[in-house]
Each structure stands twice: as structure tokens, then as C-alpha cells.
Amino acid sequence: MNVFIVGVGLIGGSFAKDIKRLRPESKIYGIDTSASHLKEALDLGVIDLESSYADLALADMVIVSIPVDVMITELPKILDGVNDNCVVFDGGSTKSLICKTLDAHPKRRNYLAAHPIAGTEHSGPSAAIENLYAGKTNIICEVEKTAFKLQERALELFQEIGMRIRYMNPDAHDKHIAYVSHLSHISSFMLGKTVIDKEKNERDIFDMAGSGFESTVRLAKSSPAMWTPIFEQNKENVVETLTEYIQNLQEFKQLLEKGDYTGIFNEMNDTNKIKEILNGIPLNKK
């Protein structure tokens, strides 16, 4: 199987590592705008060969893992270049605009709209790890618009990797992901900003930061180049989640100002049920 990875960073590179492990006869081609990323991916053995869009006709599978704003312009070009028996899927954290953009493309049947819910705060080829996706959920949107034999090829790979599959329409995906992913990244970035603004002496932050702070602010190390377009494409849903989040923060502040510690206890106690929701979801560390 000839697999082309467009964007040889954490997401694409981790798929490449799993494919090389599970299907060692496969050949992995890398496409990236960064020459240093391509060299690094080659040196690390994440890919076998550097490539370009000119070679896409050779592909049996194309995995696109680039910022979502770039996907809008590049996915149509990628579909233009593939053969009729190639499946193309992405790992974008937004789905509505991407699906609308490709809806009338002549090779829409070759595209599978996917979002593997996995990752770390790291980026680049060196961030790629095996088994990143094992036990993780992969959201598939508009599966009925993908040719059956092509979706089967992708789904078979997802199952080999050990992913759970959920089917969802693009609008529902973007609304739900705003709560469970996009909001948490904003919270992490803004917590980091608040502490940096307040504690100008970075040594004090380093000395006093415990594991709780480290785990909460971990996502603030994520790539702004990747996350700014996500917030742009999912603006309406993100604003809605922020409005609710800010209201909850204000209510907590009011309880504290009033000295209502019973109310604070009850709020936190009620929220402890999150443990039941998250039970069984493993954390990836690198």
C-alpha cells in the first residue's frame, strides 16, 4: 500500500508509525511545506520517501494533517491529483466548513471526513508516537458520501490501530468538540497568560508550579498556528461555550465573595461526577 502523509507532524507522523508497524510492506511518502520537517521525518524513519502532489496518482491512501485553514485550499488540490481508487482522509478538528468546501468536488466520493480525538501538546515529526490512537475515538462525518469500498479501506485501518468509531454530522461534531476540546485549549492558554502576566519572575513560577498547574496548563504549549484557524472556523460554537464558561466562573467568584463555602463545596461536589465520564479514557504522555 502506498500511503501519502500530507503534513508530517504529530498526527500524520503517528499514523505513519502505526501503519509501518502494522503493515510493514507499506511505503510511506511524505509531503510537507517544511524541508526541515521532511528531513527530520526521513532521519527518524517516520517516512520512507519525500514526495509532492505530482506523485499523488500513486497513492492508495492519503492522510492529510495540516492546519484546518490550509485544508480548505489544499484538500481540493489533493483530490484532483489522486486516482479513483484512493481514499483521502484528514484529521482536522473542525468539519463543517471542510465538508461544505468539498461537497461539490468531482472526487468527493474519495474523501472521508475524519477527526481522531487524540494528540499531545507537542508538534513536528519528533512528536509522532506509536499507539497514539489506540483506544481513542475517531469521529466520521458524512460517511454516506464516501464510496463504500474506500471507506472500508480506511475503517479497516482504524480498527487495526484500535480506534473506536463514532458517526456524526459535521455541525454536531463542531458544536460538541467546542466543549470538550476547543474550550479546554482556550482555558489552558488563558491560565498560562494570567500566571505569566502576574508572575513576571519566571523562576518563581518554575519553583512553585506543581503537577496540578502543569497538567492544567499543558495545552498552552500547543501550536498557535494550528489552533488559531480552528477557533476561526468554529467561532460561533466557541463563543457559545466561552459565554457559558465565563458565567460559571463569575458565579464561582460571587460565591467566594459572599463567603458561601457550602455553595462552593456543592458546586465542586456536583462536578466530581466528571470522574465517571472520563473513567477509562487513557492519557497520552510524552
Short mmCIF file of C-alpha atoms in Angstrom, two decimals:
data_model
loop_
_atom_site.label_atom_id
_atom_site.label_comp_id
_atom_site.label_asym_id
_atom_site.label_seq_id
_atom_site.Cartn_x
_atom_site.Cartn_y
_atom_site.Cartn_z
CA MET A 1 0.00 0.00 0.00
CA ASN A 2 1.33 3.43 -0.96
CA VAL A 3 0.45 5.88 1.82
CA PHE A 4 0.99 9.61 1.42
CA ILE A 5 1.19 11.77 4.56
CA VAL A 6 0.48 15.44 3.87
CA GLY A 7 1.85 17.20 6.95
CA VAL A 8 4.45 15.02 8.68
CA GLY A 9 3.90 16.21 12.24
CA LEU A 10 2.31 14.65 15.32
CA ILE A 11 -0.97 13.48 13.76
CA GLY A 12 0.27 12.38 10.34
CA GLY A 13 3.53 11.03 11.70
CA SER A 14 1.76 8.94 14.35
CA PHE A 15 -0.45 7.38 11.68
CA ALA A 16 2.69 6.65 9.66
CA LYS A 17 4.35 4.92 12.61
CA ASP A 18 1.31 2.70 13.23
CA ILE A 19 1.00 1.80 9.56
CA LYS A 20 4.69 0.88 9.35
CA ARG A 21 4.27 -1.32 12.43
CA LEU A 22 1.02 -2.99 11.36
CA ARG A 23 1.65 -3.15 7.62
CA PRO A 24 5.43 -3.24 7.13
CA GLU A 25 5.06 -3.84 3.40
CA SER A 26 3.57 -0.35 3.00
CA LYS A 27 5.62 2.52 1.60
CA ILE A 28 5.18 5.90 3.32
CA TYR A 29 5.59 9.07 1.26
CA GLY A 30 5.85 12.45 2.99
CA ILE A 31 4.66 15.81 1.70
CA ASP A 32 5.29 18.97 3.71
CA THR A 33 5.97 22.65 3.04
CA SER A 34 8.82 22.48 5.56
CA ALA A 35 12.01 20.99 4.13
CA SER A 36 13.40 20.60 7.66
CA HIS A 37 10.32 18.61 8.72
CA LEU A 38 10.72 16.30 5.73
CA LYS A 39 14.40 15.74 6.50
CA GLU A 40 13.63 15.11 10.16
CA ALA A 41 10.84 12.66 9.27
CA LEU A 42 13.22 10.79 6.95
CA ASP A 43 16.01 10.72 9.53
CA LEU A 44 13.61 9.39 12.18
CA GLY A 45 12.19 6.76 9.83
CA VAL A 46 8.68 8.21 10.06
CA ILE A 47 8.50 8.30 6.24
CA ASP A 48 10.35 6.35 3.57
CA LEU A 49 10.45 8.95 0.80
CA GLU A 50 9.93 12.67 0.23
CA SER A 51 7.24 13.40 -2.31
CA SER A 52 4.95 16.03 -3.84
CA TYR A 53 1.46 16.40 -5.29
CA ALA A 54 2.88 15.30 -8.65
CA ASP A 55 3.11 11.74 -7.28
CA LEU A 56 -0.39 11.54 -5.77
CA ALA A 57 -1.64 9.31 -8.60
CA LEU A 58 0.45 6.52 -6.99
CA ALA A 59 -1.40 6.75 -3.69
CA ASP A 60 -3.73 4.12 -2.25
CA MET A 61 -4.33 6.27 0.83
CA VAL A 62 -3.67 9.93 1.64
CA ILE A 63 -3.70 11.20 5.22
CA VAL A 64 -3.98 14.98 5.49
CA SER A 65 -2.84 16.54 8.78
CA ILE A 66 -2.32 20.24 8.19
CA PRO A 67 -3.96 23.33 9.78
CA VAL A 68 -7.67 23.48 9.02
CA ASP A 69 -7.45 26.80 7.16
CA VAL A 70 -4.87 25.29 4.82
CA MET A 71 -7.08 22.21 4.34
CA ILE A 72 -9.71 24.41 2.70
CA THR A 73 -7.35 25.22 -0.16
CA GLU A 74 -5.26 22.04 -0.25
CA LEU A 75 -7.83 19.23 0.04
CA PRO A 76 -9.42 20.09 -3.36
CA LYS A 77 -5.93 20.02 -4.95
CA ILE A 78 -5.14 16.70 -3.29
CA LEU A 79 -8.40 15.17 -4.52
CA ASP A 80 -7.65 16.49 -8.02
CA GLY A 81 -4.39 14.52 -8.02
CA VAL A 82 -5.45 11.11 -6.70
CA ASN A 83 -6.66 8.12 -8.70
CA ASP A 84 -10.24 6.85 -8.48
CA ASN A 85 -9.28 4.03 -6.08
CA CYS A 86 -7.53 6.19 -3.49
CA VAL A 87 -9.09 7.15 -0.16
CA VAL A 88 -8.25 10.54 1.33
CA PHE A 89 -8.97 11.33 4.98
CA ASP A 90 -8.00 14.18 7.26
CA GLY A 91 -7.53 14.72 10.98
CA GLY A 92 -8.97 18.21 11.20
CA SER A 93 -10.56 19.41 14.45
CA THR A 94 -13.35 21.18 12.55
CA LYS A 95 -15.57 19.54 9.97
CA SER A 96 -18.44 21.80 8.81
CA LEU A 97 -16.53 24.20 6.55
CA ILE A 98 -14.27 21.46 5.19
CA CYS A 99 -17.26 19.28 4.26
CA LYS A 100 -19.10 22.21 2.66
CA THR A 101 -16.00 23.13 0.67
CA LEU A 102 -15.66 19.62 -0.76
CA ASP A 103 -19.35 18.87 -1.22
CA ALA A 104 -19.39 19.57 -4.96
CA HIS A 105 -15.91 18.28 -5.74
CA PRO A 106 -15.90 15.70 -8.60
CA LYS A 107 -13.98 13.27 -6.36
CA ARG A 108 -15.98 13.83 -3.18
CA ARG A 109 -16.53 10.06 -3.07
CA ASN A 110 -12.78 9.62 -2.44
CA TYR A 111 -12.81 11.76 0.72
CA LEU A 112 -13.62 10.55 4.25
CA ALA A 113 -14.16 13.34 6.79
CA ALA A 114 -12.48 12.16 9.99
CA HIS A 115 -11.33 13.54 13.31
CA PRO A 116 -9.24 11.27 15.54
CA ILE A 117 -9.63 12.57 19.10
CA ALA A 118 -6.01 12.18 20.13
CA GLY A 119 -2.85 14.20 20.42
CA THR A 120 -0.30 15.80 22.71
CA GLU A 121 0.89 19.37 23.17
CA HIS A 122 3.97 18.60 21.04
CA SER A 123 4.37 19.16 17.31
CA GLY A 124 6.64 18.20 14.43
CA PRO A 125 7.92 14.80 13.25
CA SER A 126 9.73 14.10 16.53
CA ALA A 127 6.37 14.30 18.33
CA ALA A 128 4.98 11.31 16.40
CA ILE A 129 4.45 8.25 18.60
CA GLU A 130 3.20 4.71 18.08
CA ASN A 131 -0.17 3.77 19.56
CA LEU A 132 -1.26 7.40 19.88
CA TYR A 133 -4.68 6.37 18.58
CA ALA A 134 -5.16 3.06 20.39
CA GLY A 135 -8.42 3.17 22.33
CA LYS A 136 -9.24 6.67 21.08
CA THR A 137 -12.42 7.80 19.36
CA ASN A 138 -12.43 8.73 15.68
CA ILE A 139 -15.37 10.86 14.55
CA ILE A 140 -16.51 10.15 10.98
CA CYS A 141 -18.78 12.68 9.28
CA GLU A 142 -20.94 12.22 6.17
CA VAL A 143 -19.74 8.65 5.70
CA GLU A 144 -22.53 8.09 3.16
CA LYS A 145 -20.76 10.48 0.75
CA THR A 146 -17.64 8.29 0.61
CA ALA A 147 -17.50 5.35 -1.80
CA PHE A 148 -18.18 2.18 0.19
CA LYS A 149 -15.03 0.29 -0.82
CA LEU A 150 -12.91 3.33 0.04
CA GLN A 151 -14.47 3.98 3.42
CA GLU A 152 -14.00 0.29 4.18
CA ARG A 153 -10.27 0.62 3.48
CA ALA A 154 -9.94 3.48 5.96
CA LEU A 155 -12.19 1.88 8.59
CA GLU A 156 -10.20 -1.35 8.41
CA LEU A 157 -7.04 0.62 9.22
CA PHE A 158 -8.74 2.45 12.09
CA GLN A 159 -9.88 -0.86 13.55
CA GLU A 160 -6.39 -2.36 13.24
CA ILE A 161 -4.99 0.63 15.11
CA GLY A 162 -7.61 0.10 17.82
CA MET A 163 -9.78 3.18 17.39
CA ARG A 164 -13.44 3.49 18.39
CA ILE A 165 -15.63 4.85 15.58
CA ARG A 166 -18.44 7.37 16.07
CA TYR A 167 -20.59 8.75 13.27
CA MET A 168 -21.82 12.34 13.45
CA ASN A 169 -22.94 15.13 11.16
CA PRO A 170 -20.42 17.97 10.71
CA ASP A 171 -22.45 20.64 12.55
CA ALA A 172 -22.99 18.40 15.59
CA HIS A 173 -19.30 17.50 15.58
CA ASP A 174 -18.20 21.13 15.64
CA LYS A 175 -20.65 22.02 18.41
CA HIS A 176 -19.65 19.12 20.68
CA ILE A 177 -15.91 19.44 20.05
CA ALA A 178 -16.07 23.11 21.04
CA TYR A 179 -16.95 21.98 24.58
CA VAL A 180 -14.62 19.02 25.04
CA SER A 181 -11.56 20.22 23.12
CA HIS A 182 -11.58 23.81 21.95
CA LEU A 183 -12.68 25.29 25.29
CA SER A 184 -10.05 23.33 27.21
CA HIS A 185 -7.31 24.73 24.97
CA ILE A 186 -8.55 28.29 25.45
CA SER A 187 -8.70 27.75 29.23
CA SER A 188 -5.14 26.45 29.22
CA PHE A 189 -3.81 29.33 27.11
CA MET A 190 -5.55 31.93 29.26
CA LEU A 191 -4.44 30.33 32.53
CA GLY A 192 -0.88 30.48 31.24
CA LYS A 193 -1.34 34.12 30.23
CA THR A 194 -2.83 35.04 33.63
CA VAL A 195 0.06 33.50 35.55
CA ILE A 196 2.73 34.95 33.23
CA ASP A 197 1.17 38.43 33.47
CA LYS A 198 1.01 38.24 37.25
CA GLU A 199 4.30 36.46 37.95
CA LYS A 200 6.90 38.35 35.96
CA ASN A 201 9.66 36.42 37.71
CA GLU A 202 9.60 33.20 35.70
CA ARG A 203 11.85 31.46 38.23
CA ASP A 204 9.10 31.83 40.85
CA ILE A 205 6.61 30.17 38.52
CA PHE A 206 9.00 27.31 37.86
CA ASP A 207 9.77 26.78 41.55
CA MET A 208 6.15 26.88 42.73
CA ALA A 209 4.36 25.11 39.88
CA GLY A 210 3.05 21.74 40.98
CA SER A 211 1.67 18.84 38.99
CA GLY A 212 -1.83 20.34 39.05
CA PHE A 213 -0.70 23.54 37.37
CA GLU A 214 1.48 21.64 34.92
CA SER A 215 -1.32 19.33 33.80
CA THR A 216 -3.84 22.19 33.54
CA VAL A 217 -1.59 24.48 31.53
CA ARG A 218 -0.06 21.70 29.40
CA LEU A 219 -2.22 22.51 26.37
CA ALA A 220 -0.88 26.09 26.33
CA LYS A 221 2.24 24.61 24.74
CA SER A 222 0.17 23.65 21.67
CA SER A 223 0.84 25.28 18.30
CA PRO A 224 -0.88 28.68 17.84
CA ALA A 225 -0.55 28.20 14.06
CA MET A 226 -2.78 25.14 14.33
CA TRP A 227 -5.26 26.42 16.91
CA THR A 228 -5.98 29.95 15.67
CA PRO A 229 -7.61 28.64 12.43
CA ILE A 230 -9.62 26.12 14.48
CA PHE A 231 -11.06 28.91 16.60
CA GLU A 232 -11.76 30.92 13.45
CA GLN A 233 -13.63 28.11 11.70
CA ASN A 234 -15.61 27.18 14.80
CA LYS A 235 -16.08 30.74 16.07
CA GLU A 236 -19.84 30.57 16.70
CA ASN A 237 -19.67 27.41 18.79
CA VAL A 238 -16.55 28.51 20.65
CA VAL A 239 -18.13 31.85 21.58
CA GLU A 240 -21.18 29.99 22.91
CA THR A 241 -19.04 27.71 25.07
CA LEU A 242 -16.98 30.64 26.33
CA THR A 243 -20.13 32.52 27.32
CA GLU A 244 -21.28 29.58 29.46
CA TYR A 245 -17.81 29.03 30.90
CA ILE A 246 -17.38 32.70 31.85
CA GLN A 247 -20.83 32.64 33.51
CA ASN A 248 -19.77 29.66 35.63
CA LEU A 249 -16.56 31.43 36.62
CA GLN A 250 -18.48 34.55 37.57
CA GLU A 251 -20.90 32.52 39.68
CA PHE A 252 -18.00 30.82 41.46
CA LYS A 253 -16.42 34.23 42.11
CA GLN A 254 -19.70 35.51 43.56
CA LEU A 255 -19.94 32.51 45.91
CA LEU A 256 -16.41 33.23 47.10
CA GLU A 257 -17.10 36.95 47.55
CA LYS A 258 -20.18 36.13 49.65
CA GLY A 259 -18.29 33.58 51.70
CA ASP A 260 -20.71 30.86 50.63
CA TYR A 261 -18.35 27.93 51.14
CA THR A 262 -21.21 25.46 51.31
CA GLY A 263 -22.19 26.60 47.83
CA ILE A 264 -18.59 26.22 46.66
CA PHE A 265 -18.42 22.71 48.14
CA ASN A 266 -21.67 21.74 46.44
CA GLU A 267 -20.50 23.10 43.08
CA MET A 268 -17.27 21.10 43.25
CA ASN A 269 -19.00 18.02 44.60
CA ASP A 270 -21.54 18.07 41.78
CA THR A 271 -18.72 18.43 39.29
CA ASN A 272 -16.89 15.41 40.70
CA LYS A 273 -19.15 13.24 38.54
CA ILE A 274 -16.78 14.15 35.69
CA LYS A 275 -14.65 11.28 37.02
CA GLU A 276 -17.33 8.82 35.94
CA ILE A 277 -17.50 10.37 32.47
CA LEU A 278 -13.74 10.29 31.99
CA ASN A 279 -13.26 6.85 33.52
CA GLY A 280 -11.49 4.60 31.07
CA ILE A 281 -10.10 7.40 28.89
CA PRO A 282 -6.31 6.93 28.93
CA LEU A 283 -3.94 9.88 28.93
CA ASN A 284 -1.03 10.01 26.49
CA LYS A 285 2.21 11.30 27.90
CA LYS A 286 5.42 12.01 26.04
#
